[in-house]
Amino acid sequence: MIGVVGLGYWGPNLARNFAELGRLGWLCDRDEALLGSVAGRYPGTRATTSFDELLAADDVEAVVIATPVPTHHELAKQALLAGKHVLVEKPPAMRAPEIDELVDLAAERDLVLMPGHLLLYHPAVRKLKELIVAGELGDVLCVYGNRQNLGIVRTNENALWSLGVHDLSVILYLLDEEPSEAVAHGRDFLTDGVEDVVFCYLRFPSGKIAHMHLSWLDPHKMRKLTVVGREKMAVFDDMELERKVTVYEKAPWKRTDSYGEWQTRSGDIWIPKVPTDEPLKLECQEFLRLIAGEGDRRKVAEDGARVVRALDKLTESLHG
Ligand SMILES: NC(=O)c1ccc[n+]([C@@H]2O[C@H](COP(=O)([O-])OP(=O)(O)OC[C@H]3O[C@@H](n4cnc5c(N)ncnc54)[C@H](O)[C@@H]3O)[C@@H](O)[C@H]2O)c1
């Protein structure tokens, strides 16, 4: 059975999905009132305020951690040491050495260590990946993400950590490379020490580049990712209801009779069908598949580490 720890804002969504999948066994939060109110929805599940009690339970095969970010490393480490598979909310750790330690622990014990990068299970992101892998876009040259809005103004986490983790996980998943260069610039306009506007630049060993604009101080609500290929370009716009992904047959090309000058070519614009499955359900199903021995659990853990390492570099650059 699965035990979910942390039942604040996000944890109940994970609990609901595992309950719907018939695998929710335990709930844990150190806030007794909160625990009682969530546990009331799932008769038959056990509830505890003690993480140690959860880890000691023989019927708990895996732990899902939805507590605040600074606690992730320690709780995930304890769970792995107790022999439990772990799904830990994003980001799974705050510093590169912490995630490397978790990856090593999981590998030594052959346990699943899966970060909760929700967007990786979004059918539109899967579609982008499919287009890239099939060579539909040609060589990918650059990717850029826009995650902007006016608010919610956060005071405990900057825009890079609050918003950027999503785009970073997607960019690294799409390009399947670790950046050799990661630079971030930003400013803390509203709360001292908490950057609300952040611009990030990433360069990859293959020469591809990426950019992220992250802000809660912006007139536009944007949740957009653009992939520029040599043959075609694709955009994932999460603000759209039906046109999540748009593919543009736009590209530069050299006409043979134009003395080597670059021309541009504009063809059709098409909208591939993208399923409407709930990404969180797909994420939970993937966790259960990994536990069952399907898929590549080591790659999932390594990919999670790649995101934390890049986040670590960007954070150093932002504050450097
Ligand atoms: N994937 C997504 O889209 C998404 C969205 C929102 C939040 N999150 C992630 O979910 C995590 C939780 O965020 P939140 O907004 O729900 O936080 P929250 O503060 O609302 O809830 C955290 C809960 O954890 C409990 N807790 C803390 N330490 C504990 C411990 N040692 N043992 C038991 N309970 C403990 C707290 O009592 C609290 O109820 C964060 O990592 C956040 O990044 C992910």
CSV table of C-alpha atoms and ligand atoms in Angstrom, one decimal:
chain,number,residue,atom,x,y,z
A,1,MET,CA,0.0,0.0,0.0
A,2,ILE,CA,0.9,3.7,-0.4
A,3,GLY,CA,1.4,6.1,2.5
A,4,VAL,CA,1.0,9.8,1.7
A,5,VAL,CA,2.8,12.3,4.0
A,6,GLY,CA,1.9,16.0,4.0
A,7,LEU,CA,-1.8,16.7,3.6
A,8,GLY,CA,-1.7,20.5,3.2
A,9,TYR,CA,-2.6,22.0,-0.2
A,10,TRP,CA,-1.1,19.4,-2.6
A,11,GLY,CA,-1.0,16.1,-0.7
A,12,PRO,CA,-4.8,15.5,-0.7
A,13,ASN,CA,-4.7,15.5,-4.6
A,14,LEU,CA,-2.1,12.7,-4.4
A,15,ALA,CA,-4.2,10.9,-1.8
A,16,ARG,CA,-7.3,11.1,-4.0
A,17,ASN,CA,-5.5,9.6,-7.0
A,18,PHE,CA,-3.9,6.7,-5.1
A,19,ALA,CA,-7.3,6.1,-3.5
A,20,GLU,CA,-8.9,6.0,-6.9
A,21,LEU,CA,-6.2,3.6,-8.0
A,22,GLY,CA,-7.1,1.4,-5.0
A,23,ARG,CA,-3.7,1.7,-3.4
A,24,LEU,CA,-4.0,4.3,-0.6
A,25,GLY,CA,-3.3,2.6,2.7
A,26,TRP,CA,-2.0,5.3,5.1
A,27,LEU,CA,-2.2,9.1,5.6
A,28,CYS,CA,0.3,11.1,7.6
A,29,ASP,CA,0.5,14.8,8.7
A,30,ARG,CA,1.8,16.2,11.9
A,31,ASP,CA,-1.2,18.5,12.0
A,32,GLU,CA,-3.8,16.4,13.8
A,33,ALA,CA,-6.9,18.4,12.7
A,34,LEU,CA,-5.8,18.4,9.1
A,35,LEU,CA,-5.0,14.7,9.2
A,36,GLY,CA,-8.5,14.0,10.7
A,37,SER,CA,-10.3,15.9,8.0
A,38,VAL,CA,-8.5,14.2,5.1
A,39,ALA,CA,-8.7,10.8,6.7
A,40,GLY,CA,-12.4,11.2,7.1
A,41,ARG,CA,-12.8,11.0,3.3
A,42,TYR,CA,-11.1,7.6,3.2
A,43,PRO,CA,-12.6,5.1,5.6
A,44,GLY,CA,-10.4,2.0,5.8
A,45,THR,CA,-7.1,3.9,5.6
A,46,ARG,CA,-4.8,4.2,8.6
A,47,ALA,CA,-3.9,7.7,9.9
A,48,THR,CA,-0.9,8.9,11.9
A,49,THR,CA,0.8,12.1,12.9
A,50,SER,CA,4.2,10.2,13.1
A,51,PHE,CA,6.3,9.7,10.0
A,52,ASP,CA,8.3,7.1,12.0
A,53,GLU,CA,5.1,5.1,12.6
A,54,LEU,CA,4.3,5.3,8.8
A,55,LEU,CA,7.8,4.0,8.0
A,56,ALA,CA,7.5,1.2,10.6
A,57,ALA,CA,4.3,-0.2,9.0
A,58,ASP,CA,5.0,-3.4,7.2
A,59,ASP,CA,2.1,-2.9,4.8
A,60,VAL,CA,3.5,0.4,3.5
A,61,GLU,CA,5.5,-0.5,0.4
A,62,ALA,CA,5.9,3.1,-0.8
A,63,VAL,CA,5.8,6.6,0.6
A,64,VAL,CA,4.6,9.7,-1.2
A,65,ILE,CA,6.1,12.9,0.2
A,66,ALA,CA,4.1,16.2,-0.2
A,67,THR,CA,5.7,18.2,2.6
A,68,PRO,CA,7.4,21.6,2.2
A,69,VAL,CA,10.6,21.5,0.0
A,70,PRO,CA,13.2,21.9,2.8
A,71,THR,CA,12.0,18.7,4.4
A,72,HIS,CA,12.1,16.6,1.2
A,73,HIS,CA,15.7,15.3,1.4
A,74,GLU,CA,15.5,14.2,5.0
A,75,LEU,CA,12.1,12.5,4.7
A,76,ALA,CA,13.0,10.8,1.4
A,77,LYS,CA,16.3,9.6,2.9
A,78,GLN,CA,14.6,8.1,6.0
A,79,ALA,CA,12.0,6.4,3.7
A,80,LEU,CA,14.7,4.9,1.5
A,81,LEU,CA,16.7,3.7,4.5
A,82,ALA,CA,13.5,2.1,5.8
A,83,GLY,CA,13.3,0.2,2.5
A,84,LYS,CA,10.3,2.1,1.0
A,85,HIS,CA,9.9,3.3,-2.6
A,86,VAL,CA,9.6,7.1,-2.8
A,87,LEU,CA,7.6,9.5,-4.8
A,88,VAL,CA,8.7,13.0,-3.6
A,89,GLU,CA,7.2,16.3,-4.7
A,90,LYS,CA,9.2,18.7,-6.7
A,91,PRO,CA,12.0,19.5,-6.3
A,92,PRO,CA,13.1,16.3,-4.5
A,93,ALA,CA,16.0,18.1,-2.8
A,94,MET,CA,17.5,21.6,-2.5
A,95,ARG,CA,21.2,20.9,-3.3
A,96,ALA,CA,23.1,18.7,-5.7
A,97,PRO,CA,24.9,16.7,-3.0
A,98,GLU,CA,21.5,15.9,-1.3
A,99,ILE,CA,19.9,14.5,-4.5
A,100,ASP,CA,23.1,12.6,-5.4
A,101,GLU,CA,22.9,10.9,-2.0
A,102,LEU,CA,19.3,10.0,-2.5
A,103,VAL,CA,20.0,8.6,-6.0
A,104,ASP,CA,22.8,6.4,-4.6
A,105,LEU,CA,20.7,5.2,-1.7
A,106,ALA,CA,17.8,4.2,-4.1
A,107,ALA,CA,20.2,2.5,-6.5
A,108,GLU,CA,22.0,0.5,-3.7
A,109,ARG,CA,18.6,-0.8,-2.4
A,110,ASP,CA,17.0,-1.0,-5.9
A,111,LEU,CA,14.2,1.2,-4.8
A,112,VAL,CA,12.1,3.7,-6.9
A,113,LEU,CA,13.0,7.4,-6.3
A,114,MET,CA,10.6,9.4,-8.4
A,115,PRO,CA,10.4,13.2,-8.3
A,116,GLY,CA,6.9,14.6,-8.7
A,117,HIS,CA,7.5,16.6,-11.9
A,118,LEU,CA,3.8,16.8,-12.8
A,119,LEU,CA,4.3,18.4,-16.2
A,120,LEU,CA,6.3,15.4,-17.5
A,121,TYR,CA,3.1,13.5,-17.4
A,122,HIS,CA,1.1,16.2,-19.2
A,123,PRO,CA,-0.1,14.7,-22.5
A,124,ALA,CA,0.9,17.9,-24.3
A,125,VAL,CA,4.5,17.5,-23.1
A,126,ARG,CA,4.5,13.9,-24.1
A,127,LYS,CA,3.3,15.0,-27.6
A,128,LEU,CA,6.2,17.5,-27.8
A,129,LYS,CA,8.6,14.7,-26.9
A,130,GLU,CA,7.0,12.4,-29.5
A,131,LEU,CA,7.4,15.1,-32.2
A,132,ILE,CA,11.0,15.7,-31.3
A,133,VAL,CA,11.9,11.9,-31.1
A,134,ALA,CA,10.2,11.2,-34.4
A,135,GLY,CA,12.4,14.0,-36.0
A,136,GLU,CA,9.2,15.9,-37.0
A,137,LEU,CA,10.7,19.2,-36.0
A,138,GLY,CA,14.2,18.5,-37.4
A,139,ASP,CA,17.2,19.2,-35.2
A,140,VAL,CA,16.0,21.1,-32.1
A,141,LEU,CA,17.9,24.4,-31.9
A,142,CYS,CA,16.4,26.1,-28.9
A,143,VAL,CA,13.6,25.9,-26.3
A,144,TYR,CA,12.1,28.7,-24.2
A,145,GLY,CA,9.5,28.8,-21.5
A,146,ASN,CA,7.2,31.6,-20.4
A,147,ARG,CA,5.7,31.2,-17.0
A,148,GLN,CA,4.3,34.6,-16.0
A,149,ASN,CA,1.3,36.1,-14.2
A,150,LEU,CA,0.3,38.9,-11.8
A,151,GLY,CA,0.5,37.0,-8.5
A,152,ILE,CA,0.3,34.7,-6.6
A,153,VAL,CA,3.1,36.7,-4.8
A,154,ARG,CA,5.1,34.2,-2.8
A,155,THR,CA,7.2,35.3,0.1
A,156,ASN,CA,8.9,32.0,1.1
A,157,GLU,CA,10.1,30.8,-2.4
A,158,ASN,CA,11.4,32.7,-5.3
A,159,ALA,CA,10.1,32.5,-8.9
A,160,LEU,CA,12.9,30.2,-9.9
A,161,TRP,CA,12.0,27.6,-7.2
A,162,SER,CA,8.2,28.1,-7.4
A,163,LEU,CA,7.7,28.4,-11.1
A,164,GLY,CA,11.0,27.5,-12.7
A,165,VAL,CA,11.2,23.9,-11.6
A,166,HIS,CA,8.3,23.0,-13.8
A,167,ASP,CA,9.8,24.4,-17.0
A,168,LEU,CA,13.3,23.2,-16.1
A,169,SER,CA,12.1,19.6,-15.7
A,170,VAL,CA,10.3,19.8,-19.1
A,171,ILE,CA,13.3,21.4,-20.9
A,172,LEU,CA,15.7,18.7,-19.7
A,173,TYR,CA,13.2,16.0,-20.5
A,174,LEU,CA,12.7,17.2,-24.0
A,175,LEU,CA,16.4,17.8,-24.8
A,176,ASP,CA,17.6,14.8,-22.7
A,177,GLU,CA,20.8,16.6,-21.8
A,178,GLU,CA,22.4,18.2,-18.8
A,179,PRO,CA,23.2,21.9,-19.2
A,180,SER,CA,26.9,22.8,-19.3
A,181,GLU,CA,26.1,26.4,-18.5
A,182,ALA,CA,23.2,27.7,-16.4
A,183,VAL,CA,22.9,31.4,-15.7
A,184,ALA,CA,20.1,33.3,-13.9
A,185,HIS,CA,19.4,37.0,-13.4
A,186,GLY,CA,16.6,38.3,-11.3
A,187,ARG,CA,15.4,40.9,-8.8
A,188,ASP,CA,13.4,40.9,-5.6
A,189,PHE,CA,11.1,43.8,-6.2
A,190,LEU,CA,8.4,43.0,-3.7
A,191,THR,CA,9.9,40.9,-0.9
A,192,ASP,CA,13.5,41.3,0.2
A,193,GLY,CA,15.6,38.3,-0.8
A,194,VAL,CA,12.8,36.6,-2.8
A,195,GLU,CA,13.2,37.2,-6.5
A,196,ASP,CA,9.9,37.7,-8.2
A,197,VAL,CA,11.3,38.2,-11.8
A,198,VAL,CA,13.9,35.7,-13.0
A,199,PHE,CA,15.4,35.2,-16.5
A,200,CYS,CA,17.4,32.0,-17.0
A,201,TYR,CA,19.7,30.9,-19.8
A,202,LEU,CA,20.9,27.4,-20.3
A,203,ARG,CA,23.4,26.0,-22.8
A,204,PHE,CA,23.8,22.3,-23.6
A,205,PRO,CA,26.9,20.4,-24.7
A,206,SER,CA,25.2,19.7,-28.1
A,207,GLY,CA,25.0,23.5,-28.7
A,208,LYS,CA,21.3,23.8,-28.0
A,209,ILE,CA,20.2,26.7,-25.9
A,210,ALA,CA,17.1,27.3,-23.6
A,211,HIS,CA,15.6,30.3,-21.8
A,212,MET,CA,13.0,30.7,-19.1
A,213,HIS,CA,11.1,33.8,-18.1
A,214,LEU,CA,9.6,33.3,-14.7
A,215,SER,CA,7.6,36.0,-13.0
A,216,TRP,CA,4.6,36.9,-10.8
A,217,LEU,CA,5.0,40.6,-11.7
A,218,ASP,CA,3.7,40.6,-15.3
A,219,PRO,CA,0.6,41.7,-17.2
A,220,HIS,CA,0.3,38.4,-19.1
A,221,LYS,CA,-0.8,35.1,-17.7
A,222,MET,CA,1.4,32.8,-19.7
A,223,ARG,CA,2.1,29.0,-19.4
A,224,LYS,CA,3.9,28.5,-22.7
A,225,LEU,CA,6.8,26.5,-24.0
A,226,THR,CA,8.2,26.9,-27.5
A,227,VAL,CA,10.5,24.5,-29.3
A,228,VAL,CA,12.3,25.8,-32.3
A,229,GLY,CA,13.5,23.1,-34.7
A,230,ARG,CA,15.3,23.4,-38.0
A,231,GLU,CA,12.3,22.0,-39.9
A,232,LYS,CA,9.3,23.0,-37.8
A,233,MET,CA,8.4,24.8,-34.6
A,234,ALA,CA,6.0,23.7,-31.9
A,235,VAL,CA,4.3,25.5,-29.0
A,236,PHE,CA,2.7,24.0,-25.9
A,237,ASP,CA,0.2,26.6,-24.5
A,238,ASP,CA,-1.4,25.4,-21.3
A,239,MET,CA,-3.7,28.4,-21.2
A,240,GLU,CA,-5.5,27.0,-24.3
A,241,LEU,CA,-8.3,24.5,-23.7
A,242,GLU,CA,-8.3,22.7,-27.0
A,243,ARG,CA,-5.1,23.8,-28.8
A,244,LYS,CA,-2.6,22.7,-26.2
A,245,VAL,CA,0.0,22.0,-28.9
A,246,THR,CA,0.4,23.9,-32.2
A,247,VAL,CA,2.9,22.9,-34.8
A,248,TYR,CA,4.1,25.5,-37.3
A,249,GLU,CA,5.7,24.5,-40.6
A,250,LYS,CA,8.0,27.5,-40.5
A,251,ALA,CA,11.7,27.3,-41.0
A,252,PRO,CA,14.7,29.0,-42.5
A,253,TRP,CA,16.0,27.5,-45.8
A,254,LYS,CA,18.5,28.2,-48.6
A,255,ARG,CA,17.1,28.3,-52.1
A,256,THR,CA,19.7,26.9,-54.5
A,257,ASP,CA,19.2,29.8,-56.9
A,258,SER,CA,19.6,32.6,-54.3
A,259,TYR,CA,23.4,32.6,-53.9
A,260,GLY,CA,23.3,31.0,-50.5
A,261,GLU,CA,21.1,33.6,-48.9
A,262,TRP,CA,18.7,32.5,-46.1
A,263,GLN,CA,15.1,32.6,-47.0
A,264,THR,CA,12.2,31.6,-44.7
A,265,ARG,CA,9.5,29.1,-45.5
A,266,SER,CA,5.9,29.1,-44.1
A,267,GLY,CA,3.6,26.2,-44.5
A,268,ASP,CA,0.6,24.7,-42.6
A,269,ILE,CA,-0.1,25.2,-39.0
A,270,TRP,CA,-1.7,22.1,-37.4
A,271,ILE,CA,-3.0,21.1,-34.1
A,272,PRO,CA,-2.4,17.5,-33.1
A,273,LYS,CA,-4.9,15.8,-30.9
A,274,VAL,CA,-3.8,15.7,-27.2
A,275,PRO,CA,-5.6,13.4,-24.8
A,276,THR,CA,-7.3,15.2,-21.8
A,277,ASP,CA,-6.1,12.7,-19.1
A,278,GLU,CA,-5.3,14.2,-15.7
A,279,PRO,CA,-1.5,14.5,-15.5
A,280,LEU,CA,-1.5,13.7,-11.8
A,281,LYS,CA,-3.3,10.4,-12.4
A,282,LEU,CA,-0.7,9.5,-15.1
A,283,GLU,CA,2.1,10.5,-12.7
A,284,CYS,CA,0.6,8.2,-9.9
A,285,GLN,CA,0.1,5.4,-12.4
A,286,GLU,CA,3.8,5.7,-13.5
A,287,PHE,CA,4.9,5.4,-9.9
A,288,LEU,CA,2.9,2.2,-9.5
A,289,ARG,CA,4.4,0.8,-12.7
A,290,LEU,CA,7.9,1.6,-11.6
A,291,ILE,CA,7.2,-0.1,-8.2
A,292,ALA,CA,5.9,-3.1,-10.2
A,293,GLY,CA,9.3,-3.4,-11.9
A,294,GLU,CA,8.2,-1.8,-15.3
A,295,GLY,CA,10.1,1.0,-16.9
A,296,ASP,CA,13.6,2.3,-16.0
A,297,ARG,CA,13.6,3.3,-12.3
A,298,ARG,CA,17.3,4.3,-12.3
A,299,LYS,CA,16.7,6.7,-15.2
A,300,VAL,CA,13.8,8.3,-13.5
A,301,ALA,CA,15.9,9.0,-10.4
A,302,GLU,CA,18.9,10.2,-12.5
A,303,ASP,CA,16.6,12.6,-14.4
A,304,GLY,CA,15.3,14.0,-11.2
A,305,ALA,CA,18.9,14.6,-10.0
A,306,ARG,CA,19.7,16.4,-13.3
A,307,VAL,CA,16.9,18.9,-12.5
A,308,VAL,CA,18.2,19.5,-9.0
A,309,ARG,CA,21.8,20.0,-10.2
A,310,ALA,CA,20.6,22.5,-12.8
A,311,LEU,CA,18.4,24.3,-10.2
A,312,ASP,CA,21.4,24.4,-7.9
A,313,LYS,CA,23.6,26.0,-10.6
A,314,LEU,CA,20.9,28.5,-11.5
A,315,THR,CA,20.4,29.4,-7.8
A,316,GLU,CA,24.1,30.0,-7.4
A,317,SER,CA,24.2,32.2,-10.4
A,318,LEU,CA,21.1,34.2,-9.3
A,319,HIS,CA,22.7,34.9,-5.9
A,320,GLY,CA,26.3,35.0,-7.0
B,1,LIG,N1,3.2,19.3,-8.7
B,1,LIG,C1,2.6,20.4,-8.4
B,1,LIG,O1,2.0,21.0,-9.3
B,1,LIG,C2,2.5,21.0,-7.0
B,1,LIG,C3,1.6,22.0,-6.7
B,1,LIG,C4,1.6,22.4,-5.4
B,1,LIG,C5,2.6,22.0,-4.5
B,1,LIG,N2,3.5,21.1,-4.9
B,1,LIG,C6,4.5,20.6,-4.0
B,1,LIG,O2,3.9,19.9,-2.9
B,1,LIG,C7,4.7,20.0,-1.7
B,1,LIG,C8,3.8,20.5,-0.6
B,1,LIG,O3,3.3,21.8,-0.9
B,1,LIG,P1,1.9,22.3,-0.2
B,1,LIG,O4,1.7,23.7,-0.9
B,1,LIG,O5,0.9,21.3,-0.2
B,1,LIG,O6,2.5,22.6,1.3
B,1,LIG,P2,1.6,22.8,2.6
B,1,LIG,O7,2.4,23.6,3.5
B,1,LIG,O8,0.2,23.3,2.2
B,1,LIG,O9,1.4,21.4,3.2
B,1,LIG,C9,2.5,20.6,3.8
B,1,LIG,C10,2.0,19.7,4.9
B,1,LIG,O10,3.1,18.9,5.3
B,1,LIG,C11,3.0,18.7,6.7
B,1,LIG,N3,4.3,18.3,7.2
B,1,LIG,C12,5.4,19.0,7.2
B,1,LIG,N4,6.4,18.3,7.7
B,1,LIG,C13,5.9,17.1,8.1
B,1,LIG,C14,6.4,15.9,8.7
B,1,LIG,N5,7.7,15.8,9.1
B,1,LIG,N6,5.6,14.9,9.0
B,1,LIG,C15,4.3,14.9,8.7
B,1,LIG,N7,3.7,16.0,8.1
B,1,LIG,C16,4.5,17.1,7.8
B,1,LIG,C17,2.4,20.0,7.2
B,1,LIG,O11,1.8,19.8,8.5
B,1,LIG,C18,1.5,20.5,6.1
B,1,LIG,O12,0.2,20.1,6.4
B,1,LIG,C19,5.8,21.0,-2.1
B,1,LIG,O13,6.9,20.3,-2.3
B,1,LIG,C20,5.3,21.7,-3.3
B,1,LIG,O14,6.4,22.1,-4.1
B,1,LIG,C21,3.5,20.5,-6.1
